[in-house]
Amino acid sequence: LSEKKISKESIEHIFIPAKNKNKFELLYTLLNTFTPYLVLIFANTKERVTEIASFLASRGLQVVKLSGDLEARERKQVLKRIKDGKVQYVIASDLAARGMDIEGVSHVINFELPKDIEFYTHRTGRTARFDATGKSISFYEFSDDTYLHKLEAKGLHCVYMAIKDGNLVPTKERNKIIRKASAVKKMEEQLHYSTPMPKKVKPGYKKKRKEEIERKLKKFKRKRIEEIYRKKNKKND
């Protein structure tokens, strides 16, 4: 990869909103939307790796885990099972997967986005090896908005999708979140400009002014929510 490119063009980068969903159930639903050759599922901790592996195994999937608590003999056995094509789903942590050459990865799934964007590149680069194509699918939360903005600023083409009726379909979910956050931020700035300073500066005036701005901002948010439900009710009529 050149310094300018964060990812190979042969990888499609899909992002799915997790919202308040059970991410384990969401993952299982996602895995039923396609037939993979080999899926590499990343988590940020070895504890989460174990949780995911146990959950998917309970659903009848052939899984193995790669985490830092595996002994050398166990790691060798796991890699042999992967090489022999006996498993379709490998759950791994960044530390455990480091330096391992796993061939034939058709999909990389980020159960949670890595804290360091550089690790995102390392994870997703494990698919689309040589002349193959691959898919990277990541779950994201509302709190990941800045993270996603940074990925896009680095030139990554992000495709936002959701699971509907057992299929991956395009969604404008993140665009809605951005518009909503932008409107609230804009209103907050306006309130700071429009809320007058007291003619006589008294002790605690900053706190009182801040409380007044927060009260007005809450009122604005409440009106926006009421408007959303009003529009929804009109559609349902």
Coordinates of N, CA and C in Angstrom, one line a residue:
L1 N 0.8 -1.2 0.0 CA 0.0 0.0 0.0 C 0.9 1.3 0.0
S2 N 0.5 2.3 -0.8 CA 1.2 3.5 -0.7 C 0.8 4.3 0.5
E3 N 1.5 5.4 0.8 CA 1.2 6.1 2.0 C -0.2 6.8 1.9
K4 N -0.6 7.1 0.7 CA -1.9 7.8 0.5 C -3.1 6.9 0.6
K5 N -2.9 5.6 0.4 CA -4.0 4.6 0.4 C -4.1 3.9 1.8
I6 N -5.3 3.9 2.3 CA -5.5 3.2 3.6 C -5.9 1.8 3.4
S7 N -6.3 1.4 2.2 CA -6.8 0.1 1.9 C -6.7 -0.2 0.4
K8 N -6.6 -1.5 0.1 CA -6.6 -1.9 -1.3 C -8.0 -1.7 -1.9
E9 N -8.0 -1.4 -3.2 CA -9.3 -1.1 -3.9 C -10.1 -2.4 -4.1
S10 N -9.5 -3.6 -3.9 CA -10.2 -4.8 -4.1 C -11.0 -5.2 -2.8
I11 N -11.0 -4.4 -1.8 CA -11.7 -4.7 -0.6 C -12.9 -3.7 -0.5
E12 N -14.1 -4.3 -0.3 CA -15.3 -3.5 0.0 C -15.4 -3.3 1.5
H13 N -15.6 -2.0 1.9 CA -15.7 -1.7 3.3 C -17.1 -1.4 3.7
I14 N -17.8 -2.3 4.4 CA -19.2 -2.1 4.8 C -19.3 -1.8 6.3
F15 N -20.2 -0.9 6.6 CA -20.4 -0.6 8.0 C -21.9 -0.7 8.4
I16 N -22.1 -1.4 9.5 CA -23.5 -1.7 9.9 C -23.7 -1.1 11.3
P17 N -24.8 -0.3 11.5 CA -25.1 0.3 12.8 C -25.5 -0.8 13.8
A18 N -24.9 -0.8 15.0 CA -25.2 -1.7 16.0 C -26.4 -1.2 16.9
K19 N -26.4 0.1 17.0 CA -27.4 0.8 17.8 C -27.5 0.2 19.2
N20 N -28.7 -0.1 19.6 CA -28.9 -0.8 20.9 C -29.2 -2.3 20.8
K21 N -28.8 -2.8 19.6 CA -29.1 -4.3 19.3 C -28.1 -5.2 20.1
N22 N -28.5 -6.4 20.3 CA -27.6 -7.4 20.9 C -26.6 -7.8 19.8
K23 N -25.4 -7.4 20.0 CA -24.4 -7.6 18.9 C -24.1 -9.0 18.6
F24 N -24.2 -9.9 19.5 CA -24.0 -11.3 19.3 C -25.1 -11.9 18.3
E25 N -26.3 -11.5 18.6 CA -27.4 -11.9 17.7 C -27.3 -11.2 16.3
L26 N -26.8 -10.0 16.3 CA -26.6 -9.2 15.1 C -25.5 -9.9 14.2
L27 N -24.5 -10.4 14.9 CA -23.4 -11.1 14.2 C -23.9 -12.4 13.6
Y28 N -24.7 -13.1 14.3 CA -25.2 -14.4 13.8 C -26.1 -14.2 12.6
T29 N -27.0 -13.1 12.7 CA -27.9 -12.7 11.6 C -27.0 -12.4 10.4
L30 N -26.0 -11.6 10.6 CA -25.1 -11.2 9.5 C -24.5 -12.4 8.8
L31 N -24.0 -13.3 9.6 CA -23.3 -14.5 9.0 C -24.3 -15.4 8.2
N32 N -25.6 -15.2 8.4 CA -26.6 -15.9 7.6 C -27.0 -15.2 6.3
T33 N -26.4 -14.0 6.1 CA -26.7 -13.3 4.9 C -25.8 -13.6 3.7
F34 N -24.7 -14.4 4.0 CA -23.8 -14.8 2.9 C -23.2 -16.1 3.2
T35 N -22.6 -16.7 2.1 CA -21.9 -18.0 2.3 C -20.4 -17.8 2.1
P36 N -19.7 -17.8 3.2 CA -18.3 -17.4 3.1 C -17.3 -18.6 2.8
Y37 N -16.1 -18.3 2.4 CA -15.1 -19.3 2.3 C -14.4 -19.4 3.7
L38 N -13.9 -18.3 4.2 CA -13.3 -18.2 5.5 C -13.5 -16.8 6.1
V39 N -14.1 -16.8 7.3 CA -14.4 -15.5 7.9 C -13.4 -15.3 9.1
L40 N -12.8 -14.1 9.1 CA -11.9 -13.7 10.3 C -12.7 -12.6 11.1
I41 N -13.1 -13.0 12.3 CA -13.8 -12.0 13.1 C -12.9 -11.5 14.2
F42 N -12.8 -10.2 14.2 CA -11.9 -9.5 15.2 C -12.6 -8.9 16.4
A43 N -12.0 -9.1 17.6 CA -12.5 -8.4 18.8 C -11.3 -7.7 19.5
N44 N -11.6 -6.8 20.4 CA -10.5 -6.0 21.0 C -9.9 -6.7 22.2
T45 N -10.5 -7.7 22.8 CA -9.9 -8.3 23.9 C -10.1 -9.9 23.8
K46 N -9.2 -10.6 24.5 CA -9.3 -12.0 24.5 C -10.6 -12.5 25.2
E47 N -11.1 -11.8 26.1 CA -12.4 -12.1 26.8 C -13.5 -12.1 25.8
R48 N -13.5 -11.0 25.0 CA -14.6 -10.9 24.0 C -14.4 -12.0 22.9
V49 N -13.2 -12.3 22.6 CA -13.0 -13.4 21.6 C -13.6 -14.7 22.1
T50 N -13.4 -15.0 23.4 CA -14.0 -16.2 24.0 C -15.5 -16.2 23.9
E51 N -16.1 -15.0 24.3 CA -17.5 -14.9 24.3 C -18.1 -15.1 22.9
I52 N -17.5 -14.5 21.9 CA -18.0 -14.7 20.5 C -17.9 -16.1 20.1
A53 N -16.8 -16.7 20.3 CA -16.6 -18.1 19.9 C -17.6 -19.1 20.6
S54 N -17.8 -18.8 21.9 CA -18.8 -19.7 22.6 C -20.2 -19.5 22.1
F55 N -20.6 -18.2 21.8 CA -21.9 -17.9 21.3 C -22.1 -18.6 19.9
L56 N -21.2 -18.4 19.0 CA -21.4 -19.0 17.7 C -21.3 -20.5 17.7
A57 N -20.5 -21.1 18.6 CA -20.5 -22.5 18.7 C -21.8 -23.1 19.2
S58 N -22.4 -22.3 20.1 CA -23.7 -22.7 20.7 C -24.8 -22.7 19.6
R59 N -24.6 -21.9 18.5 CA -25.5 -21.9 17.4 C -25.2 -22.9 16.3
G60 N -24.2 -23.7 16.6 CA -23.9 -24.8 15.7 C -22.9 -24.5 14.6
L61 N -22.2 -23.4 14.7 CA -21.1 -23.1 13.7 C -19.8 -23.6 14.1
Q62 N -19.0 -24.0 13.1 CA -17.7 -24.5 13.3 C -16.7 -23.4 13.5
V63 N -16.3 -23.1 14.7 CA -15.4 -22.0 15.0 C -14.2 -22.4 15.7
V64 N -13.1 -21.6 15.6 CA -11.9 -21.7 16.4 C -11.6 -20.3 16.8
K65 N -10.8 -20.2 17.9 CA -10.4 -18.9 18.4 C -8.9 -18.7 18.5
L66 N -8.5 -17.6 18.2 CA -7.0 -17.2 18.3 C -6.9 -16.1 19.3
S67 N -6.5 -16.4 20.5 CA -6.3 -15.4 21.5 C -5.0 -15.6 22.2
G68 N -4.6 -14.6 23.0 CA -3.3 -14.6 23.6 C -3.1 -15.7 24.7
D69 N -4.2 -16.3 25.1 CA -4.1 -17.3 26.2 C -3.9 -18.7 25.7
L70 N -3.8 -18.9 24.3 CA -3.5 -20.2 23.8 C -2.1 -20.6 23.9
E71 N -1.8 -21.8 24.2 CA -0.4 -22.3 24.3 C 0.1 -22.6 22.8
A72 N 1.4 -22.7 22.7 CA 2.0 -22.9 21.4 C 1.4 -24.1 20.7
R73 N 1.2 -25.2 21.4 CA 0.7 -26.4 20.8 C -0.8 -26.2 20.3
E74 N -1.6 -25.5 21.1 CA -3.0 -25.2 20.7 C -3.0 -24.4 19.5
R75 N -2.2 -23.4 19.5 CA -2.1 -22.5 18.3 C -1.8 -23.2 17.0
K76 N -0.9 -24.2 17.1 CA -0.5 -25.0 16.0 C -1.6 -25.8 15.5
Q77 N -2.4 -26.4 16.4 CA -3.5 -27.2 16.1 C -4.6 -26.4 15.4
V78 N -4.8 -25.2 15.9 CA -5.9 -24.3 15.4 C -5.5 -23.9 13.9
L79 N -4.2 -23.5 13.7 CA -3.8 -23.1 12.4 C -3.9 -24.3 11.4
K80 N -3.6 -25.5 11.9 CA -3.8 -26.7 11.0 C -5.2 -26.9 10.6
R81 N -6.1 -26.8 11.5 CA -7.6 -26.9 11.2 C -8.0 -25.9 10.2
I82 N -7.5 -24.6 10.3 CA -7.8 -23.6 9.4 C -7.3 -23.9 8.0
K83 N -6.0 -24.4 8.0 CA -5.3 -24.7 6.7 C -6.0 -25.9 6.0
D84 N -6.5 -26.8 6.8 CA -7.2 -28.0 6.2 C -8.6 -27.7 5.8
G85 N -9.1 -26.5 6.1 CA -10.5 -26.1 5.7 C -11.5 -26.7 6.5
K86 N -11.2 -27.0 7.8 CA -12.2 -27.7 8.7 C -13.1 -26.7 9.4
V87 N -12.7 -25.4 9.3 CA -13.5 -24.4 10.0 C -13.8 -23.2 9.0
Q88 N -14.9 -22.5 9.2 CA -15.2 -21.4 8.4 C -15.1 -20.1 9.1
Y89 N -15.1 -20.2 10.5 CA -15.1 -18.9 11.3 C -14.0 -18.9 12.3
V90 N -13.1 -17.9 12.2 CA -12.0 -17.8 13.1 C -12.2 -16.5 13.9
I91 N -12.2 -16.5 15.2 CA -12.4 -15.4 16.0 C -11.0 -15.0 16.6
A92 N -10.6 -13.8 16.5 CA -9.2 -13.5 16.9 C -9.1 -12.1 17.5
S93 N -8.0 -11.9 18.3 CA -7.6 -10.6 18.8 C -6.4 -10.2 17.9
D94 N -6.2 -8.9 17.9 CA -5.1 -8.3 17.1 C -3.7 -8.9 17.5
L95 N -3.5 -9.1 18.8 CA -2.2 -9.6 19.3 C -2.0 -11.0 18.9
A96 N -3.1 -11.9 19.0 CA -2.9 -13.3 18.6 C -2.7 -13.5 17.1
A97 N -3.3 -12.6 16.3 CA -3.3 -12.8 14.9 C -2.0 -12.2 14.2
R98 N -1.3 -11.4 15.0 CA -0.1 -10.8 14.5 C 0.9 -11.8 14.0
G99 N 1.4 -11.6 12.8 CA 2.5 -12.4 12.3 C 2.0 -13.8 11.7
M100 N 0.7 -14.0 11.8 CA 0.1 -15.3 11.3 C -0.4 -15.1 9.8
D101 N 0.0 -16.0 9.0 CA -0.4 -15.9 7.6 C -1.6 -16.9 7.4
I102 N -2.8 -16.3 7.3 CA -4.0 -17.1 7.2 C -4.5 -16.9 5.7
E103 N -4.4 -17.9 4.9 CA -4.8 -17.8 3.5 C -6.3 -18.0 3.3
G104 N -6.8 -17.4 2.2 CA -8.2 -17.7 1.8 C -9.3 -17.0 2.6
V105 N -9.0 -15.9 3.3 CA -10.0 -15.1 4.0 C -10.8 -14.3 3.1
S106 N -12.1 -14.7 3.0 CA -13.1 -14.0 2.1 C -13.7 -12.8 2.8
H107 N -13.9 -12.9 4.1 CA -14.5 -11.8 4.8 C -13.8 -11.5 6.1
V108 N -13.6 -10.2 6.4 CA -13.1 -9.8 7.7 C -14.3 -9.0 8.4
I109 N -14.6 -9.4 9.7 CA -15.6 -8.7 10.4 C -15.1 -8.1 11.7
N110 N -15.3 -6.8 11.8 CA -14.9 -6.2 13.1 C -16.1 -6.1 14.0
F111 N -16.1 -7.0 15.0 CA -17.2 -7.0 16.0 C -17.2 -5.7 16.7
E112 N -16.1 -5.1 16.9 CA -15.9 -3.8 17.4 C -14.7 -3.2 16.7
L113 N -14.8 -1.9 16.4 CA -13.7 -1.2 15.7 C -12.5 -1.1 16.6
P114 N -11.3 -1.3 16.1 CA -10.1 -1.2 16.9 C -9.8 0.2 17.3
K115 N -9.2 0.5 18.4 CA -9.0 1.8 18.9 C -8.1 2.6 18.0
D116 N -7.1 1.9 17.4 CA -6.1 2.6 16.5 C -6.5 2.3 15.1
I117 N -6.7 3.4 14.3 CA -7.1 3.2 12.9 C -6.1 2.4 12.1
E118 N -4.8 2.4 12.5 CA -3.8 1.6 11.8 C -4.1 0.1 11.9
F119 N -4.7 -0.3 13.1 CA -5.1 -1.7 13.2 C -6.3 -2.0 12.3
Y120 N -7.1 -1.0 12.0 CA -8.2 -1.3 11.0 C -7.6 -1.7 9.7
T121 N -6.6 -1.0 9.3 CA -5.9 -1.3 8.0 C -5.3 -2.7 8.1
H122 N -4.6 -3.1 9.2 CA -4.0 -4.4 9.4 C -5.1 -5.5 9.3
R123 N -6.2 -5.3 10.0 CA -7.2 -6.3 10.1 C -7.8 -6.5 8.7
T124 N -8.2 -5.5 8.0 CA -8.9 -5.6 6.8 C -8.0 -6.1 5.6
G125 N -6.7 -5.8 5.8 CA -5.7 -6.3 4.8 C -5.5 -7.8 4.8
R126 N -6.2 -8.5 5.7 CA -6.0 -10.0 5.7 C -7.0 -10.6 4.7
T127 N -7.9 -9.8 4.1 CA -8.7 -10.4 3.0 C -8.2 -9.8 1.6
A128 N -8.7 -10.3 0.5 CA -8.3 -9.8 -0.8 C -6.8 -9.9 -1.0
R129 N -6.2 -11.1 -0.6 CA -4.8 -11.3 -0.8 C -4.5 -11.7 -2.3
F130 N -3.4 -11.3 -2.8 CA -2.9 -11.5 -4.1 C -4.0 -10.9 -5.1
D131 N -4.6 -11.6 -6.0 CA -5.5 -11.0 -6.9 C -7.0 -11.2 -6.5
A132 N -7.2 -11.7 -5.3 CA -8.6 -11.9 -4.9 C -9.3 -10.6 -4.4
T133 N -10.6 -10.7 -4.3 CA -11.4 -9.6 -3.8 C -11.9 -10.0 -2.4
G134 N -12.3 -9.1 -1.6 CA -12.7 -9.4 -0.2 C -13.7 -8.3 0.3
K135 N -14.3 -8.7 1.4 CA -15.2 -7.8 2.1 C -14.8 -7.6 3.6
S136 N -14.9 -6.3 4.0 CA -14.7 -6.0 5.4 C -16.0 -5.5 5.9
I137 N -16.5 -6.1 7.0 CA -17.8 -5.6 7.6 C -17.6 -5.3 9.0
S138 N -18.0 -4.0 9.4 CA -17.7 -3.6 10.8 C -19.0 -3.1 11.4
F139 N -19.2 -3.5 12.7 CA -20.3 -2.9 13.4 C -19.8 -1.6 14.0
Y140 N -20.7 -0.6 14.0 CA -20.3 0.7 14.6 C -21.4 1.2 15.5
E141 N -21.0 2.0 16.5 CA -21.9 2.7 17.4 C -22.0 4.2 17.1
F142 N -22.9 4.9 17.7 CA -23.0 6.3 17.6 C -21.7 7.0 18.0
S143 N -21.1 6.5 19.0 CA -19.8 7.1 19.5 C -18.7 6.9 18.6
D144 N -18.8 6.1 17.5 CA -17.7 5.9 16.5 C -17.8 6.9 15.4
D145 N -18.6 7.9 15.5 CA -18.8 8.8 14.4 C -17.5 9.5 14.0
T146 N -16.8 10.0 15.0 CA -15.5 10.7 14.7 C -14.5 9.7 14.1
Y147 N -14.5 8.5 14.5 CA -13.6 7.4 14.0 C -13.9 7.2 12.5
L148 N -15.2 7.1 12.2 CA -15.6 6.9 10.8 C -15.2 8.1 9.9
H149 N -15.4 9.3 10.5 CA -15.0 10.5 9.8 C -13.5 10.5 9.4
K150 N -12.7 10.0 10.3 CA -11.3 9.9 10.1 C -10.9 9.0 9.0
L151 N -11.6 7.8 9.0 CA -11.4 6.8 7.9 C -11.7 7.4 6.6
E152 N -12.9 8.1 6.5 CA -13.3 8.7 5.2 C -12.3 9.8 4.8
A153 N -11.8 10.6 5.8 CA -10.9 11.7 5.5 C -9.6 11.1 5.0
K154 N -9.2 9.9 5.3 CA -8.0 9.2 4.8 C -8.3 8.6 3.4
G155 N -9.5 8.8 2.9 CA -9.8 8.3 1.5 C -10.5 7.0 1.4
L156 N -10.9 6.4 2.6 CA -11.6 5.1 2.6 C -13.0 5.3 2.1
H157 N -13.5 4.5 1.1 CA -14.8 4.6 0.7 C -15.7 3.7 1.6
C158 N -16.5 4.3 2.4 CA -17.3 3.5 3.4 C -18.7 3.3 2.8
V159 N -19.2 2.1 2.8 CA -20.5 1.7 2.4 C -21.4 1.4 3.6
Y160 N -22.4 2.2 3.8 CA -23.3 2.0 5.0 C -24.5 1.2 4.7
M161 N -24.6 0.1 5.4 CA -25.7 -0.9 5.1 C -26.4 -1.3 6.4
A162 N -27.5 -2.0 6.3 CA -28.2 -2.6 7.4 C -28.8 -3.9 7.0
I163 N -29.1 -4.7 8.0 CA -29.7 -6.1 7.7 C -31.2 -6.0 7.7
K164 N -31.8 -6.3 6.6 CA -33.3 -6.2 6.5 C -33.8 -7.4 5.8
D165 N -34.7 -8.2 6.5 CA -35.3 -9.4 5.9 C -34.2 -10.4 5.4
G166 N -33.2 -10.5 6.2 CA -32.1 -11.4 5.9 C -31.2 -11.0 4.8
N167 N -31.2 -9.7 4.4 CA -30.3 -9.3 3.4 C -29.6 -8.0 3.8
L168 N -28.4 -7.7 3.2 CA -27.8 -6.5 3.5 C -28.3 -5.4 2.5
V169 N -28.8 -4.3 3.0 CA -29.4 -3.3 2.1 C -28.7 -1.9 2.5
P170 N -28.6 -1.1 1.5 CA -28.0 0.3 1.7 C -28.9 1.1 2.7
T171 N -28.2 1.9 3.5 CA -28.9 2.7 4.5 C -28.3 4.1 4.6
K172 N -29.1 5.0 5.0 CA -28.7 6.4 5.2 C -28.5 6.7 6.7
E173 N -28.4 5.6 7.4 CA -28.4 5.8 8.9 C -27.4 6.8 9.4
R174 N -26.1 6.6 9.0 CA -25.1 7.5 9.5 C -25.3 9.0 9.0
N175 N -25.8 9.1 7.8 CA -26.1 10.5 7.3 C -27.1 11.2 8.2
K176 N -28.1 10.4 8.6 CA -29.2 10.9 9.5 C -28.5 11.4 10.9
I177 N -27.6 10.5 11.4 CA -27.0 10.8 12.6 C -26.1 12.1 12.5
I178 N -25.4 12.2 11.4 CA -24.6 13.4 11.2 C -25.5 14.7 11.1
R179 N -26.6 14.6 10.3 CA -27.5 15.8 10.2 C -28.0 16.1 11.6
K180 N -28.4 15.1 12.4 CA -29.0 15.4 13.7 C -28.0 16.1 14.6
A181 N -26.8 15.5 14.6 CA -25.7 16.0 15.5 C -25.3 17.4 15.1
S182 N -25.3 17.7 13.7 CA -25.0 19.0 13.2 C -26.0 20.0 13.6
A183 N -27.3 19.7 13.5 CA -28.4 20.6 13.8 C -28.3 21.0 15.3
V184 N -28.1 20.0 16.2 CA -28.0 20.3 17.6 C -26.8 21.2 17.9
K185 N -25.6 20.9 17.3 CA -24.4 21.6 17.5 C -24.6 23.1 17.0
K186 N -25.3 23.2 15.9 CA -25.5 24.6 15.4 C -26.4 25.4 16.3
M187 N -27.5 24.7 16.8 CA -28.4 25.4 17.8 C -27.6 25.8 19.0
E188 N -26.7 24.9 19.5 CA -26.0 25.2 20.7 C -25.1 26.4 20.5
E189 N -24.5 26.5 19.4 CA -23.7 27.7 19.0 C -24.5 29.0 19.0
Q190 N -25.7 28.9 18.4 CA -26.6 30.0 18.3 C -27.0 30.5 19.7
L191 N -27.3 29.5 20.6 CA -27.7 29.9 22.0 C -26.6 30.6 22.7
H192 N -25.4 30.2 22.5 CA -24.2 30.9 23.1 C -24.1 32.3 22.7
Y193 N -24.5 32.6 21.4 CA -24.4 33.9 20.9 C -25.6 34.7 21.4
S194 N -26.8 34.1 21.4 CA -28.1 34.8 21.6 C -28.4 35.0 23.1
T195 N -27.8 34.1 24.0 CA -28.1 34.3 25.4 C -27.3 35.4 26.0
P196 N -27.9 36.5 26.4 CA -27.2 37.7 26.8 C -26.4 37.5 28.1
M197 N -25.3 38.2 28.2 CA -24.5 38.2 29.4 C -25.2 39.2 30.4
P198 N -25.1 38.9 31.7 CA -25.7 39.8 32.7 C -25.1 41.2 32.7
K199 N -26.0 42.2 32.9 CA -25.5 43.6 32.9 C -24.5 43.8 34.0
K200 N -24.8 43.2 35.2 CA -23.9 43.2 36.3 C -23.3 41.8 36.6
V201 N -22.0 41.7 36.5 CA -21.4 40.4 36.8 C -21.5 40.1 38.2
K202 N -22.1 38.9 38.5 CA -22.3 38.5 39.9 C -21.6 37.1 40.1
P203 N -21.3 36.7 41.3 CA -20.7 35.4 41.5 C -21.7 34.3 41.0
G204 N -21.1 33.3 40.3 CA -21.9 32.2 39.8 C -22.7 32.5 38.5
Y205 N -22.4 33.6 37.8 CA -23.1 34.0 36.6 C -22.9 33.0 35.5
K206 N -21.6 32.5 35.4 CA -21.3 31.6 34.3 C -22.1 30.3 34.4
K207 N -22.2 29.8 35.7 CA -23.0 28.6 35.9 C -24.5 28.8 35.5
K208 N -25.0 29.9 35.9 CA -26.4 30.2 35.7 C -26.7 30.4 34.1
R209 N -25.7 31.0 33.5 CA -25.9 31.2 32.0 C -25.8 29.8 31.3
K210 N -24.9 29.0 31.8 CA -24.7 27.6 31.2 C -26.0 26.8 31.4
E211 N -26.6 26.9 32.6 CA -27.8 26.2 32.9 C -29.0 26.6 32.0
E212 N -29.0 28.0 31.7 CA -30.0 28.5 30.9 C -29.9 28.0 29.4
I213 N -28.6 27.9 28.9 CA -28.4 27.4 27.6 C -28.8 26.0 27.5
E214 N -28.4 25.2 28.5 CA -28.7 23.8 28.5 C -30.2 23.5 28.5
R215 N -31.0 24.4 29.3 CA -32.4 24.3 29.3 C -33.0 24.5 28.0
K216 N -32.6 25.6 27.3 CA -33.1 25.9 25.9 C -32.7 24.8 24.9
L217 N -31.5 24.2 25.1 CA -31.1 23.2 24.2 C -31.9 21.9 24.4
K218 N -32.3 21.6 25.6 CA -33.1 20.4 25.9 C -34.5 20.6 25.2
K219 N -35.0 21.9 25.3 CA -36.3 22.2 24.7 C -36.2 22.0 23.2
F220 N -35.1 22.4 22.6 CA -34.9 22.3 21.1 C -34.9 20.8 20.8
K221 N -34.2 20.0 21.5 CA -34.1 18.5 21.2 C -35.4 17.9 21.4
R222 N -36.2 18.3 22.4 CA -37.5 17.7 22.7 C -38.5 18.0 21.5
K223 N -38.4 19.2 21.0 CA -39.2 19.6 19.8 C -38.9 18.8 18.6
R224 N -37.6 18.5 18.4 CA -37.1 17.7 17.2 C -37.7 16.3 17.3
I225 N -37.6 15.7 18.5 CA -38.1 14.4 18.7 C -39.6 14.3 18.5
E226 N -40.3 15.3 19.0 CA -41.8 15.4 18.8 C -42.1 15.5 17.3
E227 N -41.3 16.2 16.6 CA -41.5 16.4 15.1 C -41.3 15.1 14.4
I228 N -40.2 14.3 14.8 CA -39.9 13.0 14.2 C -41.1 12.1 14.4
Y229 N -41.7 12.0 15.6 CA -42.8 11.1 15.8 C -44.1 11.6 15.1
R230 N -44.2 12.9 15.0 CA -45.4 13.4 14.3 C -45.3 13.0 12.8
K231 N -44.1 13.0 12.2 CA -44.0 12.6 10.8 C -44.2 11.1 10.7
K232 N -43.7 10.3 11.7 CA -43.9 8.9 11.6 C -45.4 8.5 11.7
N233 N -46.1 9.2 12.6 CA -47.6 9.0 12.7 C -48.3 9.3 11.4
K234 N -47.9 10.4 10.7 CA -48.6 10.7 9.5 C -48.4 9.6 8.4
K235 N -47.2 9.0 8.4 CA -46.9 8.0 7.5 C -47.7 6.7 7.7
N236 N -48.0 6.5 9.0 CA -48.7 5.3 9.4 C -50.2 5.5 9.2
D237 N -50.7 6.7 9.1 CA -52.1 7.0 9.0 C -52.6 6.5 7.6

